[in-house]
XYZ file of C-alpha atoms in Angstrom:
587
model
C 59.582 -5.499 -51.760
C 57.165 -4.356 -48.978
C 53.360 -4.853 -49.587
C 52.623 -1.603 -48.390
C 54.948 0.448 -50.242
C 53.581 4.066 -48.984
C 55.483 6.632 -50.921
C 53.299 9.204 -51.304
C 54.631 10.339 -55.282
C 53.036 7.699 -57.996
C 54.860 9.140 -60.590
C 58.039 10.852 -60.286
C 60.227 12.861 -62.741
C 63.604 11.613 -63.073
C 66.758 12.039 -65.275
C 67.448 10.347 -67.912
C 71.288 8.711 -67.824
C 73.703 6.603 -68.839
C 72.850 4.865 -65.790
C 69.038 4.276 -66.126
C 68.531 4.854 -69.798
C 68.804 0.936 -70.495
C 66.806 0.351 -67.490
C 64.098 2.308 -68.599
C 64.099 1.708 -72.282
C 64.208 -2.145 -71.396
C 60.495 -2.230 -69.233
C 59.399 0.135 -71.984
C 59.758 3.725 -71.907
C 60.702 5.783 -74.492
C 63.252 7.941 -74.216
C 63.706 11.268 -76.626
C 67.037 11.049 -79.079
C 68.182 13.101 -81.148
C 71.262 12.988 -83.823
C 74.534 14.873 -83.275
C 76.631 15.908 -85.553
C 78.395 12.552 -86.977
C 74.605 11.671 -87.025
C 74.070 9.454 -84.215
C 70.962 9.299 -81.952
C 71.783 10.411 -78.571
C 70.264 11.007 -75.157
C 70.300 15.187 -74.510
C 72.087 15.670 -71.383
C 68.851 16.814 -69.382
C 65.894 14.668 -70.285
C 63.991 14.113 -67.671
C 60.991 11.349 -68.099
C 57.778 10.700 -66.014
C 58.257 7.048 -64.645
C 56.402 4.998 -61.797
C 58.229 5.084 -58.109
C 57.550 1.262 -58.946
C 60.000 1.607 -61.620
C 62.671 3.024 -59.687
C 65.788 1.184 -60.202
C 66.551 -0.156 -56.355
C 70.045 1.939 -56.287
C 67.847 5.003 -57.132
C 69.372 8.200 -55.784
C 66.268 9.750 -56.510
C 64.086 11.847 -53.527
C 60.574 10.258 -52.691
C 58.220 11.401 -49.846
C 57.604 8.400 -47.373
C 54.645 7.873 -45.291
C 55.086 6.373 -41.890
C 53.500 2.652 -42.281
C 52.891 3.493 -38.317
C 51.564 6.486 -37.689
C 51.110 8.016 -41.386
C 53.761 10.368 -41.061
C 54.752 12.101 -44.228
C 58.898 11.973 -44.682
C 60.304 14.358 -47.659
C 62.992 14.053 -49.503
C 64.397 10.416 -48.758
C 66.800 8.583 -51.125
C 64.603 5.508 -52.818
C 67.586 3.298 -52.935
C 68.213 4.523 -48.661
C 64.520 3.640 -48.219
C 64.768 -0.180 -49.726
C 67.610 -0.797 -48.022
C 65.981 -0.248 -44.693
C 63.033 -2.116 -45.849
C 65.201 -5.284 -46.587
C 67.227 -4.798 -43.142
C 63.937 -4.960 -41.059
C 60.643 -6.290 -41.173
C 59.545 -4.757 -44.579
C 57.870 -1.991 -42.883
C 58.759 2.204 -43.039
C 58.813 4.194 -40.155
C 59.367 7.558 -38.951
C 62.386 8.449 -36.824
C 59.806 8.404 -33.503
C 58.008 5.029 -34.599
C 61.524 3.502 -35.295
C 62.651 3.935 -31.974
C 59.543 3.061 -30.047
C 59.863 -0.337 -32.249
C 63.407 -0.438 -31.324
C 62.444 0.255 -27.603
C 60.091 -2.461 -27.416
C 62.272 -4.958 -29.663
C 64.955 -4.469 -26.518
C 62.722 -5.182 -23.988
C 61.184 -8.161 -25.864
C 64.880 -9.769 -26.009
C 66.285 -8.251 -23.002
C 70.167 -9.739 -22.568
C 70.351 -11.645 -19.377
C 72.853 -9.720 -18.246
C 71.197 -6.805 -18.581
C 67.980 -8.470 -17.074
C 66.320 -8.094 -13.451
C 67.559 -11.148 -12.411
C 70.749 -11.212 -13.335
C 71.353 -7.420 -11.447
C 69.476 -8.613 -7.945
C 71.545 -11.843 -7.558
C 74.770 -10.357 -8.900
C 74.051 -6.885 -6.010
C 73.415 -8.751 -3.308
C 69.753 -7.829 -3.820
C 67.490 -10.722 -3.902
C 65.014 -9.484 -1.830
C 63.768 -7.860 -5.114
C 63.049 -11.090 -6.642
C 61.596 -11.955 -3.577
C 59.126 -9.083 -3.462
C 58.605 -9.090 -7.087
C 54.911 -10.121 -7.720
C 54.018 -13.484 -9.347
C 50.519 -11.330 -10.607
C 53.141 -9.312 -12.987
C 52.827 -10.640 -16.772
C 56.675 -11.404 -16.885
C 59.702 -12.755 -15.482
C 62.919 -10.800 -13.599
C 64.859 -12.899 -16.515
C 62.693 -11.262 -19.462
C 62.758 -7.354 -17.869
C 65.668 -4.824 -17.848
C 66.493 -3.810 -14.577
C 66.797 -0.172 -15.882
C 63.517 -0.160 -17.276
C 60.674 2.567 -16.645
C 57.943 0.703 -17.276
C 55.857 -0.272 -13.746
C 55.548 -3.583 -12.001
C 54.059 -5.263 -8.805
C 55.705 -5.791 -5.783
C 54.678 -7.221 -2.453
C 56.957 -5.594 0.539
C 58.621 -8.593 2.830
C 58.273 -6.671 5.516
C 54.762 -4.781 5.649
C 53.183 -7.289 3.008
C 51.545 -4.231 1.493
C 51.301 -4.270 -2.426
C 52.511 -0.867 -4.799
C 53.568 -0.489 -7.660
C 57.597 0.738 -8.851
C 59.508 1.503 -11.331
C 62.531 -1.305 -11.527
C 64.964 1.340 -12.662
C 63.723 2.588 -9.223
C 63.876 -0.567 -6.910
C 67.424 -0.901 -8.005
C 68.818 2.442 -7.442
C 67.774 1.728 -3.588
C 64.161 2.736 -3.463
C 62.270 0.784 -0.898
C 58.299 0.053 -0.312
C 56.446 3.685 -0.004
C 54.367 2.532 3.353
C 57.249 1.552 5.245
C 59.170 4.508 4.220
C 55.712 6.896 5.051
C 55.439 8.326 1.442
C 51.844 6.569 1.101
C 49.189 5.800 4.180
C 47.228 2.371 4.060
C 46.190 -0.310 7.164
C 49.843 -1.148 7.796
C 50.994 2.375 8.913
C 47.664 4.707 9.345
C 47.069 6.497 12.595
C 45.045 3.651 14.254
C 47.886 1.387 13.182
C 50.771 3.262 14.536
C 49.686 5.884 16.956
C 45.742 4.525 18.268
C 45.669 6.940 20.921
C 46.564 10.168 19.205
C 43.675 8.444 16.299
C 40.908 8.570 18.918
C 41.050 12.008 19.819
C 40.581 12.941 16.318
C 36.835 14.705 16.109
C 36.767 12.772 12.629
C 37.567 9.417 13.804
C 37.886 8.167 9.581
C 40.929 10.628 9.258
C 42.713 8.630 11.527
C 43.240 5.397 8.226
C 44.211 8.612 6.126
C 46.694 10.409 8.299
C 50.387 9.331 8.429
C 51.503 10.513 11.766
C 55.295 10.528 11.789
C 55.020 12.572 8.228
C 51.759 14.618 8.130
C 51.925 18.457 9.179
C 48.149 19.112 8.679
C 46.254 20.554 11.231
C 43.831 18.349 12.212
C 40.575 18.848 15.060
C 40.945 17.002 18.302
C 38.567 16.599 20.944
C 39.878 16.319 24.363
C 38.721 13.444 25.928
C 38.562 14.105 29.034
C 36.803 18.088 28.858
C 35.243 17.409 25.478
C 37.391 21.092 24.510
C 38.138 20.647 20.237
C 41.510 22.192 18.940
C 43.292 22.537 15.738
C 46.678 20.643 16.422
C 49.627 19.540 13.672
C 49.764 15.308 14.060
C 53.507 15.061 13.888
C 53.315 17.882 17.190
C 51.101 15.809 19.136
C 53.597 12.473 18.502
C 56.820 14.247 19.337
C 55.505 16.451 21.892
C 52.288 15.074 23.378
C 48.863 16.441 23.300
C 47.924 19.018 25.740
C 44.238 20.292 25.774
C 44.190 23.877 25.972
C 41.139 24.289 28.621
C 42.015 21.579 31.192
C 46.003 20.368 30.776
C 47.750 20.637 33.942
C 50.614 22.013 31.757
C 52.660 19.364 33.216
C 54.643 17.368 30.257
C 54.145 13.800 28.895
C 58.509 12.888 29.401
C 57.460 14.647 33.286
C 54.771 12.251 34.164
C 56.181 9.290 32.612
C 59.165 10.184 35.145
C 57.201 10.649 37.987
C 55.077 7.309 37.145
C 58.287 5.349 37.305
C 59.861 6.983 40.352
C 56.385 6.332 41.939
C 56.517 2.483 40.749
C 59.321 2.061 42.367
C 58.112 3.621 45.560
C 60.859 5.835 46.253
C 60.976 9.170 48.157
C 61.160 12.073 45.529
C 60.733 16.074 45.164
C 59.050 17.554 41.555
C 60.300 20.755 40.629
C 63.186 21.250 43.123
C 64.563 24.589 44.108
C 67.670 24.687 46.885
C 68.813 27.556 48.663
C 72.002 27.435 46.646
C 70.220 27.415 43.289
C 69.136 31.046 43.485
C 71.042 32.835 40.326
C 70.365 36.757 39.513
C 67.360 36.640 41.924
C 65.832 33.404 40.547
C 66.147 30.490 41.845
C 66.709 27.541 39.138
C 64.386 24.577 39.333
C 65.162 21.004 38.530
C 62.773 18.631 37.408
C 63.288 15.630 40.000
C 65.069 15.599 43.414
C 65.675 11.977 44.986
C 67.121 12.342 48.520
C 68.339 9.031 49.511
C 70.670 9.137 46.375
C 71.558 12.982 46.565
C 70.223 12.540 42.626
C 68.759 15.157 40.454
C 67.065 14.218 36.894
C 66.279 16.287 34.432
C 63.623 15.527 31.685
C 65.285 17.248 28.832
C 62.215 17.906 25.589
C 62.887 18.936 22.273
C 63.754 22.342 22.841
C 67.296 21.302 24.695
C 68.545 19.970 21.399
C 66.656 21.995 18.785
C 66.670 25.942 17.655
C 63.302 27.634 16.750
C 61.454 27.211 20.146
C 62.242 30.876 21.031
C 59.132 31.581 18.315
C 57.138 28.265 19.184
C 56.309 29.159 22.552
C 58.195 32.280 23.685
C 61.112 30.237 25.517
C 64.755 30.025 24.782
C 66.531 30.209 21.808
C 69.019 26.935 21.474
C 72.008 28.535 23.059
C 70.349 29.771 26.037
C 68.545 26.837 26.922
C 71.737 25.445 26.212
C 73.826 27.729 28.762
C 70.779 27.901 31.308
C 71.384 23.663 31.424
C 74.765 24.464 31.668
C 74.390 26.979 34.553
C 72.406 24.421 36.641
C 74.221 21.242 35.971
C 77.408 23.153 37.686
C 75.595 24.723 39.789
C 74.254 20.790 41.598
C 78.121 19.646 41.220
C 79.636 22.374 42.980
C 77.174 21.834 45.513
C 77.639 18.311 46.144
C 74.972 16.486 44.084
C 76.428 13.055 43.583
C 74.495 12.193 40.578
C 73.319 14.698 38.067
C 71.646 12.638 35.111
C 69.738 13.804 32.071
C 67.480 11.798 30.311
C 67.056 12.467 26.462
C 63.318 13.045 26.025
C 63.091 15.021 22.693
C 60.382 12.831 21.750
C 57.242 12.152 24.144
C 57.039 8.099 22.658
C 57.003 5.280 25.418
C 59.862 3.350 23.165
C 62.230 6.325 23.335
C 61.839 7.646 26.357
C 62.156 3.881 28.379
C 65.311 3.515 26.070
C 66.912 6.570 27.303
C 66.340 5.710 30.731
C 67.580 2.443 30.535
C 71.276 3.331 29.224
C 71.403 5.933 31.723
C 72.746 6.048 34.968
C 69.557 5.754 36.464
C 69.534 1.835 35.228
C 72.281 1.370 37.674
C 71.057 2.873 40.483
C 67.737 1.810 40.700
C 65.968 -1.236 39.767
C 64.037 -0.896 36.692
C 63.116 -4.284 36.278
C 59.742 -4.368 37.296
C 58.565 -0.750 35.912
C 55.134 -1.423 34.019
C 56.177 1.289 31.192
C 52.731 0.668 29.869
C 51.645 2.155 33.007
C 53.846 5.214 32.984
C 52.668 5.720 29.140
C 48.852 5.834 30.828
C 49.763 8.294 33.110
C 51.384 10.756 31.233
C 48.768 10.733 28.822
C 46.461 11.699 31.738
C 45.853 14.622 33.248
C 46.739 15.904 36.822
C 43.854 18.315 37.144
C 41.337 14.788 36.788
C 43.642 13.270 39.031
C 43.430 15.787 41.661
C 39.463 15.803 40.831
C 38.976 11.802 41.136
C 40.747 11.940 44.918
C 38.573 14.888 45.927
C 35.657 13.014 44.632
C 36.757 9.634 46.056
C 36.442 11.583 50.000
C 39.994 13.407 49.970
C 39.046 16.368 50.854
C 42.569 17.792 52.223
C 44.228 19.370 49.578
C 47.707 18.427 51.693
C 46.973 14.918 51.362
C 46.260 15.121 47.399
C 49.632 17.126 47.460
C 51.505 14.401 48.941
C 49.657 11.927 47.091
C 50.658 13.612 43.835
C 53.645 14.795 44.715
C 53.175 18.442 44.102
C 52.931 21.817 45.814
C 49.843 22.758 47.908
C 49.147 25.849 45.695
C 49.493 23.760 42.179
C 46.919 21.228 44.243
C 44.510 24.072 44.779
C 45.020 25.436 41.342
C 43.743 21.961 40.096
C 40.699 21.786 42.058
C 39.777 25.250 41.343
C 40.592 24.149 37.512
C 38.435 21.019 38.045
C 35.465 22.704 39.698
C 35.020 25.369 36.204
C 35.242 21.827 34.077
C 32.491 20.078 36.459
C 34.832 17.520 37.577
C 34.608 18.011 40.953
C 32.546 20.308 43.736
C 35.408 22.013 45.333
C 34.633 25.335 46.178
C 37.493 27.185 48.245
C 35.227 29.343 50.489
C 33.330 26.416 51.734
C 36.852 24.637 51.950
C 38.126 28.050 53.693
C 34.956 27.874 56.455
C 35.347 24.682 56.769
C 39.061 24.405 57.305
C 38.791 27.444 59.808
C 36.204 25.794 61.657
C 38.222 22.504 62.190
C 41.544 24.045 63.086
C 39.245 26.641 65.607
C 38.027 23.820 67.342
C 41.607 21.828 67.470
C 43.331 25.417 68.711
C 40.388 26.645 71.006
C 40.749 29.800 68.753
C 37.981 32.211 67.562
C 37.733 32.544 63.599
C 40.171 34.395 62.025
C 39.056 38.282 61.140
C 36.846 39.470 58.361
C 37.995 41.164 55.483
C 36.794 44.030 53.305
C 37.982 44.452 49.656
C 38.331 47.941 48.081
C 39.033 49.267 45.232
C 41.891 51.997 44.935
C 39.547 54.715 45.170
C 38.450 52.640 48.399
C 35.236 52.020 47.415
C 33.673 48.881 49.037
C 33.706 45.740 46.467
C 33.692 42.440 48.569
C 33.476 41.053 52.145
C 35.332 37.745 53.128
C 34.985 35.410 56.355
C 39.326 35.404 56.368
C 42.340 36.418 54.809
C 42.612 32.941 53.229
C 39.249 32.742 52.044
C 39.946 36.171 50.352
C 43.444 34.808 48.730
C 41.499 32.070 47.262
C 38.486 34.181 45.412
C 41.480 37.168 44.181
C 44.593 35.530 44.070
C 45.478 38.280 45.912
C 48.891 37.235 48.189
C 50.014 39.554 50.425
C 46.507 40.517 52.292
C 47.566 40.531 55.688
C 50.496 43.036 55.339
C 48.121 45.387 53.716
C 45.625 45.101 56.554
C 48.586 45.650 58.611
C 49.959 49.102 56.834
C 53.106 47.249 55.321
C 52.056 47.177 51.967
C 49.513 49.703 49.896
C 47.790 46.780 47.928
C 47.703 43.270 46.785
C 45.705 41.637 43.895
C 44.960 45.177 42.845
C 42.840 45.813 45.478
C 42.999 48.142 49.171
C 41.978 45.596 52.259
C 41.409 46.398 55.688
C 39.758 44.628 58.609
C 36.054 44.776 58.353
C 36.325 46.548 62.350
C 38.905 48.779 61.000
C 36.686 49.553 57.711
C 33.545 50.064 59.707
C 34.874 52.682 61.770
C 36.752 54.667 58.929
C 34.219 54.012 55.747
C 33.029 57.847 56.096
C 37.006 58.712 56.276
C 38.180 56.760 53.845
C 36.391 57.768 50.978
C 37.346 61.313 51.152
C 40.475 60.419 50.537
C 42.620 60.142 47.215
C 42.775 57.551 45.124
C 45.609 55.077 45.692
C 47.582 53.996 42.891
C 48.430 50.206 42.875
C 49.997 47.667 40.420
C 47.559 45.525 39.335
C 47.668 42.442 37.042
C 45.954 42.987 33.207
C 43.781 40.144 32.520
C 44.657 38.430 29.429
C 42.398 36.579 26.395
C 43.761 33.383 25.212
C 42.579 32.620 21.198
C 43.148 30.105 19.032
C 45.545 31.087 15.769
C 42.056 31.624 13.954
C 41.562 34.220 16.365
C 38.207 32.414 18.177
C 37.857 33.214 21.820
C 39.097 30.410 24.169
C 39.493 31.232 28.003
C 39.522 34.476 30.201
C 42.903 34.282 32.523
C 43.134 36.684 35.268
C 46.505 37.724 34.854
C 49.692 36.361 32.325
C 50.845 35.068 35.449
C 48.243 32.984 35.935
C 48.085 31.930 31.931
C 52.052 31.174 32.180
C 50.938 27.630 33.036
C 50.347 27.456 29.498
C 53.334 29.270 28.126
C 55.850 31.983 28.484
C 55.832 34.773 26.373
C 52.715 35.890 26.680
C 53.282 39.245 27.688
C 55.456 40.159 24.489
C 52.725 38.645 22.701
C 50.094 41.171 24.345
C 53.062 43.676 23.822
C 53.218 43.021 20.011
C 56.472 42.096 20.224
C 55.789 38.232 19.594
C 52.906 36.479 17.099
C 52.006 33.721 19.208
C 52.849 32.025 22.426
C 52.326 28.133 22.897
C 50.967 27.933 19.568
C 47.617 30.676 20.617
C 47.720 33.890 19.903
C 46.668 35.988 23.216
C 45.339 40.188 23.884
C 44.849 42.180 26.741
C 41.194 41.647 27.814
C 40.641 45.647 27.279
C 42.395 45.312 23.513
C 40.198 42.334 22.926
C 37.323 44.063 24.527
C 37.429 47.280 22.423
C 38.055 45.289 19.042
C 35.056 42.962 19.862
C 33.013 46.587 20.161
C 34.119 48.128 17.363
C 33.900 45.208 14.985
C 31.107 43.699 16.973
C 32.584 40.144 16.464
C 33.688 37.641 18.867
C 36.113 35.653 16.372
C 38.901 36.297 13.583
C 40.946 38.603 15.947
């Protein structure tokens, strides 16, 4: 009989029987009798007598109240004789139904069965890499632990060596170490680890051990490093897509420049953004990204947004299907026009590992020879920007923006547009009118020509604004294009703006005035802010700010949120907002 013996009754009424009445009688209780008729003393069917639970007989039917030896636990109306017998099966000790089975629990994993054991499951799987990664530090064996169980042990990945702890009912359903699988961030898989040159342009340089790139869709601050410019930017964005600073990116992409790097490696003769007379389609004429001549190829770059939907909202482009039918349009549109080779190179992701893979096991692998390409190189590059580029030559004496096109292989106007870029970011001292002067000062002395003609600017009401030493020097400062057929009477305006000869002007200034104002198209100047609505750049016109995205005039419009991931206002809407709230952020 158990020592402890908690039942919580220390005397209990019971019925006095035929059964227990010689029981009783026999460890000395007495019993009432009383005669019946042929005078004998009986038992009244009834009796009931106050006995110790002690005295129960150990077949007792009789209802007790147990307490829990465990937790204390009081348990009505149990059977004594149920209550013993459980007693003698186990360890002499009641418990409750929850205590019972948390003893049972631990009694299985105490004497687990080996075939129900760790060890026995891994070799019997084909899984012994969990015995291999199974920690020595843990306190027992893959023999002695149920490979179902939910209690936590150690384990030491094979292939990242990092240390976490699992669940074995876990490891052996198929769940793997949480760093390699980028469910936790430590040294093996952090930002500096994986990705150390997206981690430096982080403004907090310790967010870079705490940020799991290919995962994390936090917006984190990043300072350019080349223009100093900060910016709120999602990580996984910046690995997929490459970062481009807002104030001085040449809006040229990373797959692009990594392109261009090679081709240049390899020194062969190519064209960057390559229009033909026969690509002209519904008045526009379709570009592709890379010409090369001497193979009558054309290579297109193709990003994320060829293979993906959603970009339509992301930076007012395409939806899927027609950047899918506009790559469509211009494939057939080479063919039928005898390109020989028309090859695309996969580029959805802006990594030096993809990209170089997709090149190789294209056709490009056969026709040119990759096999000294520094990709390292081409990485560098693209991660650089063309604007600095253009800057460093102009600063290293190449001061002819047509050799820093050819150098760079791009257009004379893009050229100009990064100098002009450069000189607002201090990287350079280019300053078109000097360039202008200059320029017409060389090519008057080559010619034996006079300088070209002054200009006047006016505004439409023709009043006088601005006086330039030429037509080009003029088309620099405005943007203004078509100058000399206004001065000439072919068109009413350009930029905006009236212009007339300065000879012309002088003799017709009294004139002119009295007459009525013109009325002339003239570009909106547009405010680019971030998605917190804090001012970033003045752009002279959308056209202008399209070198950072399309869209931006539905965006102005109201008929789009945001364009290249900024949200961007008329400068008058911005302007009269700014007044009437008297803020300069939180548009």
């Amino acid at each position: 009989m158990s020592k402890l013996m908690a039942i919580l009754e220390k005397e209990i009424l019971v019925e006095a029987s035929g059964m227990n009445i010689k029981h009783y009688e026999e460890i000395g209780y007495t019993i009432p009798r009383q005669k019946d008729r042929k005078g004998r003393l009986n038992v009244k069917k009834g009796t009931k007598i106050l006995v110790k639970v002690t005295d129960l007989p150990r077949r007792s039917s009789t209802l007790v109240t147990k307490i829990c030896d465990e937790c204390g636990k009081h348990i009505g109306e149990i059977a004594y004789a149920s209550l013993m017998a459980n007693r003698n099966k186990g360890d002499g000790i009641d418990r409750c139904r929850k205590c019972a089975m948390l003893k049972n629990g631990i009694n299985r994993k105490e004497n687990v069965p080996y075939e129900k054991s760790l060890d026995y499951f891994a070799k019997t799987n084909n899984k012994e890499y969990l015995l291999e990664e199974f920690s020595d530090k843990n306190d027992k064996k893959p023999e002695n632990i149920n490979y179902c169980t939910t209690d936590e042990y150690l384990w030491i990945c094979n292939k990242c060596k990092s240390e976490f702890v699992m669940q074995p009912a876990y490891r052996s359903s198929g769940g793997n170490c949480p760093y390699c699988i980028g469910r936790k961030v430590n040294h093996t898989n952090c930002l500096w680890t994986t990705h150390p040159e997206i981690a430096k342009l982080l403004k907090n340089k310790e967010r870079g051990y705490e940020v799991l790139s290919t995962h994390s869709k936090s917006l984190e601050i990043l300072k350019c490093d080349k223009c100093g410019y900060e910016s709120e930017k999602i990580i996984n964005h910046i690995r997929k897509y490459g970062f481009v600073c807002p104030k001085c990116s040449d809006a040229v992409s990373y797959p692009e420049k990594f392109m261009a790097s090679m081709l240049d490696q390899i020194n062969i003769e190519h064209k960057k953004e390559k229009t033909f007379e026969w690509s002209k389609v519904n008045n526009s004429k379709k570009r592709y990204d890379f010409y090369i001549p001497s193979l009558n190829c054309i290579v297109e770059t193709h990003g994320k947004q060829h293979y993906d939907g959603g970009f339509e909202y992301h930076n007012g482009g395409k939806t899927l299907e027609e950047e899918r039918k506009n790559d469509l349009i211009k494939k057939e549109l080479a063919i039928n026009n005898g390109i020989q080779h028309y090859i695309i190179i996969d580029c959805r992701e802006s990594s030096i590992e993809y990209i170089k893979s997709n090149i190789m096991s294209s056709d490009l692998s056969v026709l040119l020879n990759l096999n000294e390409i520094d990709w390292l190189k081409c990485h560098e590059y693209a991660c650089n920007s063309m604007v600095k580029a253009a800057c460093d030559l102009w600063n290293e004496g190449v001061k002819s923006t047509s050799e820093i096109k050819n150098k760079l292989s791009i257009g004379k106007g893009t050229a100009l547009r990064y100098l002009k870029q450069g000189a607002e970011l201090g990287w350079c001292d280019y300053d078109p009118k000097k360039v202008s002067s200059k320029a017409r000062s060389i090519n008057g002395k080559i010619n034996g020509k006079k300088k070209s003609k002054k200009v006047v600017q006016l505004s439409p009401k023709r009043e006088f604004i601005n006086e330039f030493e030429s037509m080009e020097a003029a088309r620099i400062a405005t943007n203004a294009k078509n100058i000399p057929a206004v001065c000439k009477g072919i068109f009413k305006s350009s930029g905006g703006f009236l212009w007339m000869y300065k000879e012309d002007y002088e003799k017709n200034k009294d004139y002119l005035l009295s007459l009525p104002e013109v009325q002339v198209s003239r570009e909106r100047k547009v405010i680019q802010l971030s998605l917190n609505g804090e001012f970033i750049k003045e752009w002279s016109s959308v056209k202008e700010a399209t070198s950072i995205s399309h869209g931006i005039r539905r965006v102005c419009k109201g008929r789009q949120k945001t364009a290249g991931g900024y949200k961007w206002m008329y400068k008058e809407d911005y302007d009269n907002i700014y007044k009437s709230t008297n803020k300069g952020v939180k548009i």
